[in-house]
Short mmCIF file of C-alpha atoms and ligand atoms in Angstrom, two decimals:
data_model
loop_
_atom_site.label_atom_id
_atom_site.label_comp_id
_atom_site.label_asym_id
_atom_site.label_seq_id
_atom_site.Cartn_x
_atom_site.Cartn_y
_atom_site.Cartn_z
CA UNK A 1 19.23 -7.51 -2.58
CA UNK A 2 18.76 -3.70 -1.17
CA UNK A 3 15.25 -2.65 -1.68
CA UNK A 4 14.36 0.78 -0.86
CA UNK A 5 11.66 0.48 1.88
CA UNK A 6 8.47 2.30 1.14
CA UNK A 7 6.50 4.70 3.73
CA UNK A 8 2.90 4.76 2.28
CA UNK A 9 0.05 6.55 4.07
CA UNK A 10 -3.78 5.31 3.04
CA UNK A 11 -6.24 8.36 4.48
CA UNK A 12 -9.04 6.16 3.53
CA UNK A 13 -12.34 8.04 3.88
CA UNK A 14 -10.80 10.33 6.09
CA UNK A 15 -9.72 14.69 5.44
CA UNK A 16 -11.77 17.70 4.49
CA UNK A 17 -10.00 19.60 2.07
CA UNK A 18 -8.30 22.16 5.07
CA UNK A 19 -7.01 19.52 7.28
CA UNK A 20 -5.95 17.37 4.17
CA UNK A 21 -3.57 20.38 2.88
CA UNK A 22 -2.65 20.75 6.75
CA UNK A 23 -0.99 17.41 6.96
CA UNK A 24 0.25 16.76 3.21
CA UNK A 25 2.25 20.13 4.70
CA UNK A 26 3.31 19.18 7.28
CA UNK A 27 4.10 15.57 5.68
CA UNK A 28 5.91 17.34 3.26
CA UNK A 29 8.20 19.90 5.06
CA UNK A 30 8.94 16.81 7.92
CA UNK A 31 10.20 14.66 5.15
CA UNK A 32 12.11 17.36 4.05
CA UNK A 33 13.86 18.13 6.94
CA UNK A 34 15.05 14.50 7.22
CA UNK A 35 17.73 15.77 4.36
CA UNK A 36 18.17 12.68 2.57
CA UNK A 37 15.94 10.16 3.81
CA UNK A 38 16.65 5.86 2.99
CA UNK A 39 13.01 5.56 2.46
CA UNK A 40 10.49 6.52 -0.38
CA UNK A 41 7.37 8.03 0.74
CA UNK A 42 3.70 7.81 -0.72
CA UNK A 43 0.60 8.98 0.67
CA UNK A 44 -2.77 8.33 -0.82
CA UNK A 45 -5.62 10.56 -0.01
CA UNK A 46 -9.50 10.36 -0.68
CA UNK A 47 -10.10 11.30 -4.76
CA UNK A 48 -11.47 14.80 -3.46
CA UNK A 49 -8.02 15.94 -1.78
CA UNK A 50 -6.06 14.73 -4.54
CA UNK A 51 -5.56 17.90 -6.33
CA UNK A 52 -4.49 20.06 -3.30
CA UNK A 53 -2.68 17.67 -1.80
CA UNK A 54 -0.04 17.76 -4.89
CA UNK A 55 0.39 21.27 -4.94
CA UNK A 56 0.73 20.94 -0.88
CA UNK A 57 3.62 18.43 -1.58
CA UNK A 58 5.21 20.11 -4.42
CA UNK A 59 9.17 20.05 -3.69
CA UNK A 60 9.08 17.52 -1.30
CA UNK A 61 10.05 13.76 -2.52
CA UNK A 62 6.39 12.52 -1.49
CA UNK A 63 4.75 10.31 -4.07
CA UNK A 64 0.96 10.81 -4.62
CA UNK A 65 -1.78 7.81 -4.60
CA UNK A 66 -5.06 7.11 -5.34
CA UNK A 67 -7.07 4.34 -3.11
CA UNK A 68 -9.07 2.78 -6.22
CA UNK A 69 -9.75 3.04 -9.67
CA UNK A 70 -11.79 1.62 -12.14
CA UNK A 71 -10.14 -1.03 -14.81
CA UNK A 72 -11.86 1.05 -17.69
CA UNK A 73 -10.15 3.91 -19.42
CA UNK A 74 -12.97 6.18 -19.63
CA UNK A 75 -17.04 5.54 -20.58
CA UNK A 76 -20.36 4.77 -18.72
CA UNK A 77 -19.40 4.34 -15.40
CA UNK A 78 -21.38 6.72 -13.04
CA UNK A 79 -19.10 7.56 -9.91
CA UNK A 80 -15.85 5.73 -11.09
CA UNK A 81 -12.26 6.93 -11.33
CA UNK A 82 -10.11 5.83 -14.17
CA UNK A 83 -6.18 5.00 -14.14
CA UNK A 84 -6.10 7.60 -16.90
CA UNK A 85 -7.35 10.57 -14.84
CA UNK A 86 -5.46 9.78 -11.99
CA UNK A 87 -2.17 10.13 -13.50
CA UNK A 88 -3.53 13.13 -15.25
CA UNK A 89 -3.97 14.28 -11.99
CA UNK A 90 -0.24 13.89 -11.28
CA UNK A 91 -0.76 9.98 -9.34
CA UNK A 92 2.10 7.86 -9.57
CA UNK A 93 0.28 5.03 -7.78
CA UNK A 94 -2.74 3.12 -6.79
CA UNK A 95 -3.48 1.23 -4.19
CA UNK A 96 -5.95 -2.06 -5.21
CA UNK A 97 -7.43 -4.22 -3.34
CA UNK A 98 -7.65 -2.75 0.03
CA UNK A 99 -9.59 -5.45 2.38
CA UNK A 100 -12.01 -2.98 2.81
CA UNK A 101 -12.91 -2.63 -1.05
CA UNK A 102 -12.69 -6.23 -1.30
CA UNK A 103 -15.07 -6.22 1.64
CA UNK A 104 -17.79 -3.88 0.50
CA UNK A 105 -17.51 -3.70 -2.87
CA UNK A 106 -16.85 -7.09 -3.29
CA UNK A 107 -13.62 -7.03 -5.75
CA UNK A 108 -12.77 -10.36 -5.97
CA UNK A 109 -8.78 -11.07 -7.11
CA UNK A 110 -9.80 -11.14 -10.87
CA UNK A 111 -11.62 -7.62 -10.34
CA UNK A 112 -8.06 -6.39 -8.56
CA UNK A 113 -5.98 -8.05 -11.20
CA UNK A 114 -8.36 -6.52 -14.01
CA UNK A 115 -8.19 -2.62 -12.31
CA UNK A 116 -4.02 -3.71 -11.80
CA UNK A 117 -3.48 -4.35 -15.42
CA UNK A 118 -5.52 -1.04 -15.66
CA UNK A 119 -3.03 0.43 -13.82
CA UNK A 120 -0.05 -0.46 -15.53
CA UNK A 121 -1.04 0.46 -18.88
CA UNK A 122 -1.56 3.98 -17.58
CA UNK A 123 1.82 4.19 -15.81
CA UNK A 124 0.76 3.93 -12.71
CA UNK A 125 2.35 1.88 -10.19
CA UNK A 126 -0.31 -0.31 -7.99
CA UNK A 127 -0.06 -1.29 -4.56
CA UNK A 128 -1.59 -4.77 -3.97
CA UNK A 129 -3.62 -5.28 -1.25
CA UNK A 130 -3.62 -8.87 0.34
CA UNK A 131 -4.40 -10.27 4.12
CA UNK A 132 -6.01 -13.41 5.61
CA UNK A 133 -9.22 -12.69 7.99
CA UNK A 134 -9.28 -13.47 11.67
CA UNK A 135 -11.15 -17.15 11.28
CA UNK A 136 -8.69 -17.56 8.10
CA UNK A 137 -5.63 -17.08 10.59
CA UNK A 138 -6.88 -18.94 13.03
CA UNK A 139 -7.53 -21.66 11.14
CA UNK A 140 -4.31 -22.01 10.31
CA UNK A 141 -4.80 -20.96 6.34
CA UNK A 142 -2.82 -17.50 6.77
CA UNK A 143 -0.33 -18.27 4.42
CA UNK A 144 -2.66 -20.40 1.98
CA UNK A 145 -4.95 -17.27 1.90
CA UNK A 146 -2.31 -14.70 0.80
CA UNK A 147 -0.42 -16.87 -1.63
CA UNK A 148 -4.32 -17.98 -3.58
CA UNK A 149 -4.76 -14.15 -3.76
CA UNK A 150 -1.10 -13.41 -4.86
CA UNK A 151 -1.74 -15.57 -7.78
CA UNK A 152 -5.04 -14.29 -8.70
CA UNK A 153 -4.45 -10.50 -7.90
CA UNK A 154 -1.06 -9.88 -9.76
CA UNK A 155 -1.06 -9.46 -13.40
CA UNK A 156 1.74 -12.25 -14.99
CA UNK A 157 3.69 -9.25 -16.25
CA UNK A 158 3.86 -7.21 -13.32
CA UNK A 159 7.67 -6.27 -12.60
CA UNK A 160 9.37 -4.46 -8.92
CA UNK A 161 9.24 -1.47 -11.32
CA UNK A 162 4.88 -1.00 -11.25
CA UNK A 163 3.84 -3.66 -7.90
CA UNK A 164 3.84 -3.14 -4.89
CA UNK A 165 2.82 -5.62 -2.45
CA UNK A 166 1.24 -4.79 1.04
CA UNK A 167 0.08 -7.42 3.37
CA UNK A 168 -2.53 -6.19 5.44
CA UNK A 169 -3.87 -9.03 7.98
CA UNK A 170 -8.09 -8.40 7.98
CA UNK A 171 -8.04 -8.69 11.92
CA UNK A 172 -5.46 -6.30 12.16
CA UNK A 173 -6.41 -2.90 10.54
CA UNK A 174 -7.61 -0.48 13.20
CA UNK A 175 -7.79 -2.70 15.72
CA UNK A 176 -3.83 -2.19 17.24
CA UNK A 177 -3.70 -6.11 17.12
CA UNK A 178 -0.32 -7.18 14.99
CA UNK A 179 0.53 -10.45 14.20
CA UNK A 180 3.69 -11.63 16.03
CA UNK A 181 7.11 -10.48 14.02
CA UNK A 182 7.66 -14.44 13.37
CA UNK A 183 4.28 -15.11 11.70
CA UNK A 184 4.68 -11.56 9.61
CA UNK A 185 8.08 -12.66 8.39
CA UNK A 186 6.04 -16.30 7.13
CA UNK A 187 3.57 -14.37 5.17
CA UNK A 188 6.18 -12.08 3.77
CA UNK A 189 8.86 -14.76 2.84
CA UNK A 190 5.76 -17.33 1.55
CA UNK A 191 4.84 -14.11 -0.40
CA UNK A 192 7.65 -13.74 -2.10
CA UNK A 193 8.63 -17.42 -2.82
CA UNK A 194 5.31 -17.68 -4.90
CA UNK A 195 6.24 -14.00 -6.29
CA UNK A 196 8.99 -15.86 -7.71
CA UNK A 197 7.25 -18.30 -8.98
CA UNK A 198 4.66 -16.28 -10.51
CA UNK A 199 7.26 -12.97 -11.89
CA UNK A 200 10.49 -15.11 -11.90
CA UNK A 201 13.50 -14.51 -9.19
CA UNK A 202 14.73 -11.43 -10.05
CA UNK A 203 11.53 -9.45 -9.83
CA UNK A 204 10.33 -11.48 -6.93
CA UNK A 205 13.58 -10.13 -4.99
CA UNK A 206 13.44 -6.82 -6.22
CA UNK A 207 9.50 -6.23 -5.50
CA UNK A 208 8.74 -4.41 -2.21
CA UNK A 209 6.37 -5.82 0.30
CA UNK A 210 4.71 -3.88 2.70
CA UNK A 211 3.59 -4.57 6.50
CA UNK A 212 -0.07 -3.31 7.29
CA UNK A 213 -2.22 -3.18 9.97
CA UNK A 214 -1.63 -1.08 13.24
CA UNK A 215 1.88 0.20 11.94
CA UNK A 216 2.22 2.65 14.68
CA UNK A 217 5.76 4.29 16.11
CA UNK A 218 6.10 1.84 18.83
CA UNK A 219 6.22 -1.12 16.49
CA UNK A 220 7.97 0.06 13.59
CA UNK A 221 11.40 -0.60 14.46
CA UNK A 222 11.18 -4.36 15.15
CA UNK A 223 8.22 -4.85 11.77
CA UNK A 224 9.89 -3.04 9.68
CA UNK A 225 13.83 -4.46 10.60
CA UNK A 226 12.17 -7.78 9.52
CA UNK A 227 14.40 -9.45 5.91
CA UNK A 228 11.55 -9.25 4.06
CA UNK A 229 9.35 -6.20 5.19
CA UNK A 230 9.95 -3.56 2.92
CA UNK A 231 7.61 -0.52 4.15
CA UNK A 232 4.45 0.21 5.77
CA UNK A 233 1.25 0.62 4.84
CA UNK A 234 -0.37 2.92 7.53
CA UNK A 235 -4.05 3.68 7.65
CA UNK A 236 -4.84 5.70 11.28
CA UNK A 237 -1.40 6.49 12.31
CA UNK A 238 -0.84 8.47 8.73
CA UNK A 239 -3.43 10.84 9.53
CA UNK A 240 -0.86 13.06 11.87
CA UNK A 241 2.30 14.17 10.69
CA UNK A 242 3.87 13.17 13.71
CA UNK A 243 3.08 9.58 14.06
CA UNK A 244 3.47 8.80 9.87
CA UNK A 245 7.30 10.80 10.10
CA UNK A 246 8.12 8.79 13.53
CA UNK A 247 7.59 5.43 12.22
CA UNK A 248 9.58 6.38 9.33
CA UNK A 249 12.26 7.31 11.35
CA UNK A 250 12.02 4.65 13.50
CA UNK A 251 11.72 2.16 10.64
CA UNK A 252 15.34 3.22 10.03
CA UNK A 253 14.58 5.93 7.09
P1 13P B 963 -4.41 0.92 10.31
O1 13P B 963 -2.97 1.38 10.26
O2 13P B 963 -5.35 1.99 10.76
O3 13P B 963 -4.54 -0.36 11.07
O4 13P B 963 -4.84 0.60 8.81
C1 13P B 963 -4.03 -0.18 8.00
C2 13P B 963 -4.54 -0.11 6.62
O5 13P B 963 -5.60 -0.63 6.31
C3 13P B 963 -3.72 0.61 5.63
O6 13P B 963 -4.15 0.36 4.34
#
């Protein structure tokens, strides 16, 4: 089963609104120039660049994400984003779940599947954040970890059309630790086994999962040549043109 790898850049907390239009530019006419590219690409700024940073892609095939959103349509939710005015806002997708929202805002998988089902109903398509913490993995519960929060973060009718999947190992974000290829394949493949159980076969093989965690051009080729890494999720290396196009190409885009 082909499945079009996916190049997704998360900016986190990270752009003012001049060097946010600088590099969706530069994002933009770089993916141009690769002609016709084997990858999709996403990248998902703070909620404050998201306006410039679609007209600063316009013409380019660059998909736009949000980080969060609330699982609420609209009402009395001081601060909060919902699914509905992010695809007003010309979103395609969301990314839920990050570690670090699950970290200090304490979303729990129900809260993620809640904001997911959210999602869906506003035609957005979510990217699903999972990943085992450093005493997790070295405890030898890795796989455990990511499966119990498969189950409890996916909605039962989520389909390869609106999920994503990204596996993002805690101990590895920021840190330019990466898990050996071997134990990323074992998440990824244990992923998608319970995917199947959970969506049935056919979505299972046709849903995308993505590598996270110190992606960086160095590494891409042998993570993302791996049967069952489908993209990359990059936080720090998707903050420069040069380093978020060079894993793409060297992830075989
Ligand atoms: P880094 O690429 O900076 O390790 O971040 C990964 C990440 O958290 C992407 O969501």
């Amino acid at each position: 089963m082909a499945r079009k790898k996916l190049i997704a850049g998360n900016w986190k907390m990270n752009g003012l609104l001049a060097d946010g239009v600088e590099l969706a530019k530069n994002i933009s006419s770089g993916v141009k120039a690769m002609g016709k590219p084997q990858c999709e690409f996403l990248v998902c700024p703070p909620f404050t660049l998201l306006a410039s940073v679609k007209k600063a892609l316009r013409g380019a095939k660059v998909a736009l994400g949000a980080q969060d959103c609330h699982m609420a349509e609209k009402g009395a939710h001081t601060g909060d984003i919902s699914p509905l005015m992010l695809k007003d806002l010309g979103c395609s997708h969301v990314i839920l779940g990050h570690s670090e929202r699950r970290a200090d805002h304490a979303e729990s998988d129900d809260i993620v599947c809640q904001k997911a089902v959210a999602a869906h109903k506003a035609g957005l398509k979510t990217v699903i954040c999972i990943g085992e913490t450093l005493a997790e993995r070295e405890s030898g519960k890795a796989v455990d970890v990511c499966k119990k929060q498969i189950l409890g973060s996916v909605p039962a009718d989520s389909s390869a059309a609106d999920t994503v999947i990204a596996y993002e190992p805690v101990w590895a974000i920021g840190t330019g630790k990466v898990p050996t290829t071997a134990d990323v394949e074992e998440v990824h493949a244990a992923v998608r086994k319970v995917l199947a159980q959970k969506l049935g076969k056919a979505n299972a093989n046709k849903m995308r999962i993505l590598y996270g965690g110190s992606v960086k051009p160095s590494n891409a080729k042998e993570l993302l040549s791996l049967p069952d890494v489908d993209g990359a999720l990059i936080g720090g290396a998707s903050l420069k043109a040069e380093d978020f196009l060079a894993i793409a190409k060297n992830g075989g885009c």
